[in-house]
PDB file of C-alpha atoms in Angstrom:
ATOM      1  CA  MET A   1      13.722   2.959   1.433  1.00 37.00           C
ATOM      2  CA  VAL A   2      14.326  -0.402   2.809  1.00 34.00           C
ATOM      3  CA  GLU A   3      17.398  -2.004   1.656  1.00 37.00           C
ATOM      4  CA  ASN A   4      18.877  -5.498   1.529  1.00 35.00           C
ATOM      5  CA  ARG A   5      18.894  -5.796   5.292  1.00 33.00           C
ATOM      6  CA  LYS A   6      16.912  -7.163   8.022  1.00 36.00           C
ATOM      7  CA  VAL A   7      14.127  -4.779   9.382  1.00 35.00           C
ATOM      8  CA  LYS A   8      12.098  -5.548  12.402  1.00 37.00           C
ATOM      9  CA  TYR A   9       8.542  -4.643  11.674  1.00 38.00           C
ATOM     10  CA  ALA A  10       5.962  -3.788  14.254  1.00 45.00           C
ATOM     11  CA  ALA A  11       2.725  -2.199  14.113  1.00 49.00           C
ATOM     12  CA  MET A  12       0.801   0.824  15.723  1.00 58.00           C
ATOM     13  CA  ALA A  13      -2.639   1.900  15.846  1.00 65.00           C
ATOM     14  CA  ILE A  14      -3.494   4.358  13.111  1.00 77.00           C
ATOM     15  CA  THR A  15      -6.354   6.750  13.200  1.00 83.00           C
ATOM     16  CA  PRO A  16      -7.254   9.577  10.808  1.00 89.00           C
ATOM     17  CA  GLY A  17      -5.018  12.739  11.643  1.00 91.00           C
ATOM     18  CA  THR A  18      -2.195  10.616  12.718  1.00 88.00           C
ATOM     19  CA  ARG A  19       1.199  12.111  11.253  1.00 90.00           C
ATOM     20  CA  ILE A  20       3.989   9.747  10.271  1.00 89.00           C
ATOM     21  CA  GLY A  21       6.886  11.785   8.889  1.00 88.00           C
ATOM     22  CA  PRO A  22       5.269  14.037   6.298  1.00 93.00           C
ATOM     23  CA  TYR A  23       2.220  11.887   5.912  1.00 94.00           C
ATOM     24  CA  GLU A  24      -1.115  12.966   7.459  1.00 95.00           C
ATOM     25  CA  ILE A  25      -3.358   9.768   7.379  1.00 92.00           C
ATOM     26  CA  GLY A  26      -6.950  10.317   6.231  1.00 93.00           C
ATOM     27  CA  ALA A  27      -9.719   7.997   5.847  1.00 89.00           C
ATOM     28  CA  ALA A  28      -9.381   4.141   5.837  1.00 85.00           C
ATOM     29  CA  ARG A  29      -9.993   2.688   2.550  1.00 81.00           C
ATOM     30  CA  VAL A  30      -9.671  -1.079   2.944  1.00 77.00           C
ATOM     31  CA  VAL A  31      -8.074  -3.825   5.238  1.00 72.00           C
ATOM     32  CA  ARG A  32      -7.099  -6.711   3.008  1.00 69.00           C
ATOM     33  CA  GLY A  33      -4.361  -9.072   2.996  1.00 69.00           C
ATOM     34  CA  ILE A  34      -1.757  -8.072   5.448  1.00 69.00           C
ATOM     35  CA  GLY A  35      -2.230  -4.481   5.300  1.00 77.00           C
ATOM     36  CA  GLU A  36      -4.445  -1.342   6.358  1.00 84.00           C
ATOM     37  CA  VAL A  37      -4.967   0.905   3.347  1.00 87.00           C
ATOM     38  CA  TYR A  38      -5.546   4.844   3.832  1.00 90.00           C
ATOM     39  CA  ALA A  39      -5.863   8.021   1.976  1.00 93.00           C
ATOM     40  CA  ALA A  40      -3.093  10.412   3.091  1.00 95.00           C
ATOM     41  CA  ARG A  41      -1.557  13.615   2.263  1.00 97.00           C
ATOM     42  CA  ASP A  42       2.082  13.962   1.757  1.00 97.00           C
ATOM     43  CA  HIS A  43       2.802  17.300   3.219  1.00 96.00           C
ATOM     44  CA  ASP A  44       6.497  17.739   1.848  1.00 96.00           C
ATOM     45  CA  LYS A  45       5.511  17.217  -1.750  1.00 96.00           C
ATOM     46  CA  GLN A  46       1.936  18.462  -1.423  1.00 97.00           C
ATOM     47  CA  ARG A  47       0.218  15.624  -3.005  1.00 97.00           C
ATOM     48  CA  ASP A  48      -2.346  13.034  -2.143  1.00 96.00           C
ATOM     49  CA  VAL A  49      -1.005   9.536  -1.696  1.00 96.00           C
ATOM     50  CA  THR A  50      -2.201   5.964  -0.473  1.00 92.00           C
ATOM     51  CA  PHE A  51      -0.608   4.940   2.701  1.00 92.00           C
ATOM     52  CA  ARG A  52      -0.337   1.190   3.456  1.00 86.00           C
ATOM     53  CA  VAL A  53       0.699  -0.080   6.934  1.00 85.00           C
ATOM     54  CA  LEU A  54       1.041  -3.668   8.376  1.00 78.00           C
ATOM     55  CA  ARG A  55      -2.121  -4.802  10.347  1.00 72.00           C
ATOM     56  CA  VAL A  56      -1.778  -4.692  14.010  1.00 65.00           C
ATOM     57  CA  ASP A  57      -3.105  -8.434  13.942  1.00 67.00           C
ATOM     58  CA  PHE A  58      -0.023  -9.546  11.609  1.00 70.00           C
ATOM     59  CA  ALA A  59       2.656  -7.893  13.698  1.00 62.00           C
ATOM     60  CA  ALA A  60       3.227 -10.798  15.874  1.00 65.00           C
ATOM     61  CA  ALA A  61       3.793 -13.449  13.029  1.00 74.00           C
ATOM     62  CA  PRO A  62       7.636 -13.304  11.766  1.00 77.00           C
ATOM     63  CA  ASP A  63       6.615 -14.745   8.285  1.00 82.00           C
ATOM     64  CA  ARG A  64       4.108 -12.196   7.752  1.00 76.00           C
ATOM     65  CA  LEU A  65       6.610  -9.543   8.670  1.00 72.00           C
ATOM     66  CA  ALA A  66       9.112 -11.065   6.151  1.00 78.00           C
ATOM     67  CA  ARG A  67       6.385 -10.927   3.432  1.00 79.00           C
ATOM     68  CA  PHE A  68       5.561  -7.541   4.038  1.00 75.00           C
ATOM     69  CA  GLY A  69       9.122  -6.336   3.865  1.00 77.00           C
ATOM     70  CA  GLN A  70       9.601  -8.442   0.647  1.00 83.00           C
ATOM     71  CA  GLU A  71       6.608  -7.032  -0.863  1.00 79.00           C
ATOM     72  CA  SER A  72       7.800  -3.360  -0.062  1.00 77.00           C
ATOM     73  CA  GLN A  73      11.253  -4.134  -1.515  1.00 80.00           C
ATOM     74  CA  ALA A  74       9.726  -5.550  -4.824  1.00 85.00           C
ATOM     75  CA  ALA A  75       7.298  -2.884  -5.257  1.00 80.00           C
ATOM     76  CA  ALA A  76       9.557  -0.071  -5.026  1.00 80.00           C
ATOM     77  CA  HIS A  77      11.444  -1.270  -7.937  1.00 85.00           C
ATOM     78  CA  LEU A  78       8.420  -1.772 -10.376  1.00 85.00           C
ATOM     79  CA  PHE A  79       7.467   0.789 -12.964  1.00 84.00           C
ATOM     80  CA  HIS A  80       4.659   0.272 -15.073  1.00 81.00           C
ATOM     81  CA  PRO A  81       1.433   2.109 -16.338  1.00 79.00           C
ATOM     82  CA  ASN A  82      -0.842  -0.637 -14.749  1.00 76.00           C
ATOM     83  CA  ILE A  83       1.048  -0.667 -11.431  1.00 81.00           C
ATOM     84  CA  LEU A  84       0.845   1.882  -8.768  1.00 82.00           C
ATOM     85  CA  THR A  85       4.022   3.897  -8.351  1.00 87.00           C
ATOM     86  CA  VAL A  86       5.511   3.530  -5.002  1.00 87.00           C
ATOM     87  CA  HIS A  87       6.760   6.795  -3.551  1.00 89.00           C
ATOM     88  CA  ASP A  88       8.234   5.726  -0.317  1.00 89.00           C
ATOM     89  CA  VAL A  89       8.892   2.623   1.818  1.00 82.00           C
ATOM     90  CA  GLY A  90      10.038   2.765   5.493  1.00 78.00           C
ATOM     91  CA  THR A  91       9.171   2.493   9.110  1.00 74.00           C
ATOM     92  CA  ASP A  92       8.565   5.095  11.483  1.00 73.00           C
ATOM     93  CA  ALA A  93       7.528   4.629  15.259  1.00 65.00           C
ATOM     94  CA  GLU A  94       7.599   0.933  14.650  1.00 62.00           C
ATOM     95  CA  ALA A  95       5.259   0.907  11.881  1.00 72.00           C
ATOM     96  CA  ALA A  96       6.262  -0.471   8.403  1.00 77.00           C
ATOM     97  CA  TYR A  97       4.715   1.110   5.523  1.00 84.00           C
ATOM     98  CA  ILE A  98       4.502   1.704   1.851  1.00 86.00           C
ATOM     99  CA  VAL A  99       3.260   5.208   0.243  1.00 91.00           C
ATOM    100  CA  SER A 100       2.134   5.087  -3.292  1.00 91.00           C
ATOM    101  CA  GLU A 101       0.213   7.127  -5.896  1.00 91.00           C
ATOM    102  CA  PRO A 102      -3.523   7.323  -4.867  1.00 90.00           C
ATOM    103  CA  MET A 103      -5.703   4.281  -5.486  1.00 79.00           C
ATOM    104  CA  ASP A 104      -9.076   5.127  -7.181  1.00 77.00           C
ATOM    105  CA  GLY A 105     -11.918   2.964  -8.308  1.00 75.00           C
ATOM    106  CA  GLN A 106     -12.480  -0.506  -7.305  1.00 78.00           C
ATOM    107  CA  THR A 107     -10.788  -3.859  -7.170  1.00 76.00           C
ATOM    108  CA  LEU A 108     -11.354  -6.492  -9.910  1.00 81.00           C
ATOM    109  CA  ARG A 109     -12.743  -8.830  -6.866  1.00 82.00           C
ATOM    110  CA  GLU A 110     -15.436  -5.899  -6.425  1.00 82.00           C
ATOM    111  CA  ALA A 111     -16.132  -5.697  -9.891  1.00 86.00           C
ATOM    112  CA  LEU A 112     -16.759  -9.220 -10.295  1.00 89.00           C
ATOM    113  CA  GLU A 113     -18.900  -9.489  -7.088  1.00 90.00           C
ATOM    114  CA  ALA A 114     -21.182  -6.996  -8.673  1.00 90.00           C
ATOM    115  CA  GLY A 115     -21.996  -9.357 -11.698  1.00 92.00           C
ATOM    116  CA  PRO A 116     -20.755 -10.496 -14.873  1.00 92.00           C
ATOM    117  CA  LEU A 117     -18.396  -8.072 -16.794  1.00 92.00           C
ATOM    118  CA  PRO A 118     -19.057  -6.972 -20.423  1.00 93.00           C
ATOM    119  CA  ALA A 119     -16.858  -8.677 -22.963  1.00 94.00           C
ATOM    120  CA  GLY A 120     -15.380  -5.577 -24.070  1.00 93.00           C
ATOM    121  CA  THR A 121     -14.330  -4.910 -20.411  1.00 91.00           C
ATOM    122  CA  VAL A 122     -12.789  -8.214 -19.915  1.00 90.00           C
ATOM    123  CA  THR A 123     -10.793  -7.825 -23.340  1.00 93.00           C
ATOM    124  CA  ARG A 124      -9.377  -4.697 -21.962  1.00 89.00           C
ATOM    125  CA  TYR A 125      -8.389  -6.037 -18.534  1.00 85.00           C
ATOM    126  CA  VAL A 126      -6.712  -9.114 -20.142  1.00 88.00           C
ATOM    127  CA  THR A 127      -4.908  -7.022 -22.814  1.00 87.00           C
ATOM    128  CA  ASP A 128      -3.700  -4.603 -19.984  1.00 79.00           C
ATOM    129  CA  LEU A 129      -2.581  -7.634 -17.882  1.00 76.00           C
TER     130      LEU A 129
END
């Protein structure tokens, strides 16, 4: 786990089948923000996970590297039914990563791009938030 210390994050190319520690990378899910998100398998714990790694094109920017480190530390300490549980945060072979429970479904942005949401759905989302 990333502790309160300076960690230099770099980036590496990741393709399906790549092994990073106990994690075997599967299909890419999305490239958004400063990270690439993949489906993965944790072979130690025999479970499916989501593996997020710092995007290669962000690796050269110190402010973005610091943001990734801060986000990793903050996410690892959050526990709530509406927030993904973080299982692991770390670096391996110069890649900074966050491992969480699997992400299913679509983002709110994707849902809104498909058209207006029904009032009941909006109420449920706002209540959950």
